[in-house]
Amino acid sequence: MTLPAQAQIIVIGGGIIGCSTAYHLARDHKADVILLEQGRLTSGSTWHAAGLVGQLRSSASITRLLKNSVELYKTLAEETGLETGWKMTGCLRLATNEDRWIEYRRLATTARSFGMEMHLISPEEVKAMWPLMDVSDLVGASWLPTDGQASPSDITQSLAKGARMHGARIFEGVRVLGFEMDGNRITAVKTNDGVVRCEKVVNCGGQWARQIGVMAGINVPLQPVKHQYIITERLEGLATDAPTVRDPDRRTYFKEEVGGLVMGGYEPNPQAWTTGDVPDDWEFRLFEDDFDHFEQHTAQAVARIPALETAGIKQMINGPESFTPDGNFILGSAPECANMYVGAGFNAFGIAAGGGAGWALAEWVVGDEAPLDLWAVDIRRFSNLHQDRQWVCERTLEAYGKHYTIGFPHEEYESGRPYIVSPLYERLKAHRAVFGSKLGWERPNWYAPEGMEPRDIYSMGRQNWFGPVGEEHAHVREAVGLFDQSSFAKYEVTGADAAESLDWICANDVVKPVGRLTYTQLLNSRGGIEADLTVARLVEDRFYIVTGTGFRTHDAAWIADHLRGGDVTLTDVTEEFGTLSLMGPKARKVLGSVTGADVSNEEFRFGHVREIAIAGHTVRALRVTYVGELGWELHIPIGATGDVFDALMQAGRPHGLRPVGYRALESLRLEKGYRAWGSDITPNDTPFEAGLGWAVKLRKNAPFMGRAALEAQAGKPLTKRFAGFTVDDPDVVLVGRETILRNGETVGYLTSGGYGYTVGKSIGYGYVRNPEGVGDGFLLSGDYALVVANDVVPAKIGLKAFLDPQNMRVKN
Ligand SMILES: Cc1cc2nc3c(=O)[nH]c(=O)nc-3n(C[C@H](O)[C@H](O)[C@H](O)COP(=O)(O)OP(=O)(O)OC[C@H]3O[C@@H](n4cnc5c(N)ncnc54)[C@H](O)[C@@H]3O)c2cc1C
C-alpha cells in the first residue's frame, strides 16, 4: 500500500490509543483517516501492558470513558472476528487499616453516584473468592464486579482491524519526521516515506508524543517511567476467572494469566527513564530485569499470597510507560497549534482507557469541541510551567509514588515547590501562612495561629486546619480579611472590534458602558459552560478579564479560538498584576482610609471598576465578591503589590484586618452559593440547569455562542437542576461525589462539599436529575438524604444561598 498524497485526518501512533481513535473516526464519522506507525502496531508501550481494566476514578467523565471501554471490549470481537481476551473477572481492592476503609466507603459511594455497583465485603468473603490469599490483616475489601482484564495486543489488533473494516488505512514502518506549517497550522506531515497533506493531526505517539509535539511547537508534558511486573509459573488452586486484585497498602496488584499470576506494583522510589528524547528504534523492547528494585514488591506480594514463595518466575517485564504530573492522561486540542490533537500520557491505565478515550478524541477532532466535560484530562490544564522538563519529571515521580497511597482530602503535592511566588510570599510566610500550589503558584491556604505548627496534617475526618480556617471565615463575615489572589489569570482584549468579539463569546451582556464589570459564562455549542469569569470594560476598546488560576491556558485558548477576527487582540497579563481581595463588612472603612477616591456605595457601586490611588500607585479596583460580603478586588502593578499590602494592613489595623487563605474562601463561597467552574459548572451543564439563567442575555437579540442550544432548552422542563444541601450532623464530612437521595431514590451526586462556619453546617451542591422535569415543586417536595462514605444521612435542600438575610451585605 502506498502512502496517499492527502488525507483528511492523520493519526500518529499504532498503540491502543491511536488504533482506537482511528477506529472511532472511521466507524462513527466515516472520516478519511490514515494511521502512521513507525514500527509495528503495539510495539511501543501497548504490547507489554499487564491488561488490568479498572473503571472507577474520582472524575465522573473519566469513569464514563472507562465504562465505554468495557462496553466496547465486550463486543469488539463479535464485530471484527479478532478476540480481545476480555474477561469480566471483577476487581478486589484490599484494605488493611481504618483510613483505607473510609477511602473505600467513599469510593463505594462515588461508584453509586456514577451508576456503578461496588460492594464492601468482609475478609471472609475475600478468602472465599480468593482462597490463596492471606486475609489475616484485612479490615475488608471493595468488590467491583464489572471490572476485568484483557489482552492489550489483541484488543489493539482488533481495533485496527475494525478501523480498516470501516475504511481507515493503516501504514506500519512509516515514521513521522516533522510537519509543514502555515503559521500555527499543520498543512502536511513529513515522513520517511513522503509527505502527506492533511487537515488535522492526532498525536497518539505514547512516550514519543512529547517529541512529536515539539515538531509542531506544542508541549505534551509527560515523563517515561520504568514500570515492572513479573509473570509466575502456574499456581496450584488459582482459578482462571480469579478477580484482579489491588492491594494498595502493600503497593501491589495481581491478575491471573494462564494459571499463573501477573504481579506488579507502584513503588515510592520510581525510576524515570530519559528526560531527553526517546529513541526512535525502541520497538518491542524492554529494559534489563531489575530484581533489586522489584524486591520491595516481591516481599509484600509473598506476604499476601504465600504460595508465591515457591512459585517460579516465568518472565519479568520492565517497560517504559508515560506518566504525567497529575496522574491523569492528556487529551484534546493543543493550545499552541490550530489542528493538532493529543491522546497520550496514560499513566498505566491506557488499556483500561483506550476504548473510551479513542471515542472521545474522535468526537473532539471532528466536532472541534470536547463531547463532554473532559477538564480533568484536557491538555489545556497545563501552562508554561510544564515546559520545564525537570519540574515535570519530579512532579510526575511524586504522582507515581502516590498511586497507591491513601487519598486524603485536600492533599497537596510537595515536589517542585516553591515555583512561582507572589510578591507577598515572604510577608505571608511571616504571618504563618500554610501554602498550597496551583499551576505552579504558591497560594496561602490558611494561617496557623501562634503555638500551632504551620503545616497540614491530613486525616479522613476534620483536619488540623479546621479550627483556624473557621476563625478566618468568621473574621471575613464579621470584620474584614485580605486574600492574596495574585495567581488569578488575567487577560486584556483590545481593539476596535473587541466589544463585538466579546459580545459573541460571552453569554452575558458585557458590552456595557466603560467602568462596568460583568460576571459571565462562555458557552460551547451545546450551551455547556466552558468558562466562568468577569469582564471589565476599562475604556471603549479595552476589556480586562479575570479568571481562576488553574484555567489560565484553557480560558485564554477558548477566547482566542473564538475571537471573530478584525481588530481584536488577546493578551495574557497575569504576571503584570498582583491581586488583593479586601472582603468583609469593614472593607469600605479600610479602603477609604488608604485612598483619596470616593468609595461610597453611591460613587462606587457593585459591578463597577475604577482606577484609584493607594500608597502612590494606581490600582484597578473591581467591586465584586466571591464570598458574599462587601469587597473589592484590587489589581495592582505587580512591583507595587508589597507597598499596597503594607498600606492596607497598616490602615486596617484598627478594623482588625488580617490575611485570610483559600480554604476560608471556599467555605465562604459555599455558604453564598457561588458556583465553581470545573466541579459545580462544567461543559456538561447549561446556565439554566446551573441556576445562572439570570446571567444570560437571551432577551437581547444579539447572537452569541451557545444561544441556539439555550433557546432550544428555554421554556422546556429542565431534566436536571443545581441545588444546595445542608447536613446538621457535625461529624459528617462532605468532600464531593456523595450520592443525593430523594425519597430514597438516587437523583444525583454532590459536585462540591465542605463546611459553612457561619451557618454551622456541612454544605454540598449538586444536580438533581429527573427525566420528567425538575421544577421547584419537584425539588421542594422530596425528602432528601446524602450517602456519605456509604452511610445515609438526612439532608435539607436549599434553592437559595444558605446565609441568613442579615449576613447578605454585598450590595450595601
Ligand atoms: C509494565 C506495564 C504494565 C502496564 N499495565 C497496564 C494495565 O494493566 N492496564 C492498563 O490499562 N494499562 C497498563 N499499562 C499502560 C499501557 O501499556 C499504556 O498506557 C498504553 O499502552 C499506552 O498506549 P499508547 O497508544 O498511548 O502508546 P504506545 O503503545 O506506546 O503507542 C505509541 C505508538 O506511537 C508510535 N510512534 C512514536 N513516534 C512515532 C513517529 N514519529 N511516527 C510514527 N509512529 C510513532 C510508536 O512506535 C508506538 O507504537 C502498562 C504499562 C507498562 C509499561
PDB file of C-alpha atoms in Angstrom, residues 14 27 124 158 244 266 293 457 520 656:
ATOM      1  CA  GLY A  14      -0.272   2.450  16.338  1.00  0.00           C
ATOM      2  CA  ARG A  27     -16.743   3.959  12.354  1.00  0.00           C
ATOM      3  CA  GLU A 124     -14.010 -13.997  54.981  1.00  0.00           C
ATOM      4  CA  SER A 158      -8.922  -5.989  16.908  1.00  0.00           C
ATOM      5  CA  THR A 244      -7.956  -8.943  39.624  1.00  0.00           C
ATOM      6  CA  TYR A 266       3.881   1.176  42.413  1.00  0.00           C
ATOM      7  CA  HIS A 293      14.395  -2.597  42.629  1.00  0.00           C
ATOM      8  CA  ILE A 457      -1.863  17.229  58.973  1.00  0.00           C
ATOM      9  CA  THR A 520     -20.398  35.869  32.602  1.00  0.00           C
ATOM     10  CA  GLY A 656      -8.928  44.113  62.637  1.00  0.00           C
TER      11      GLY A 656
END
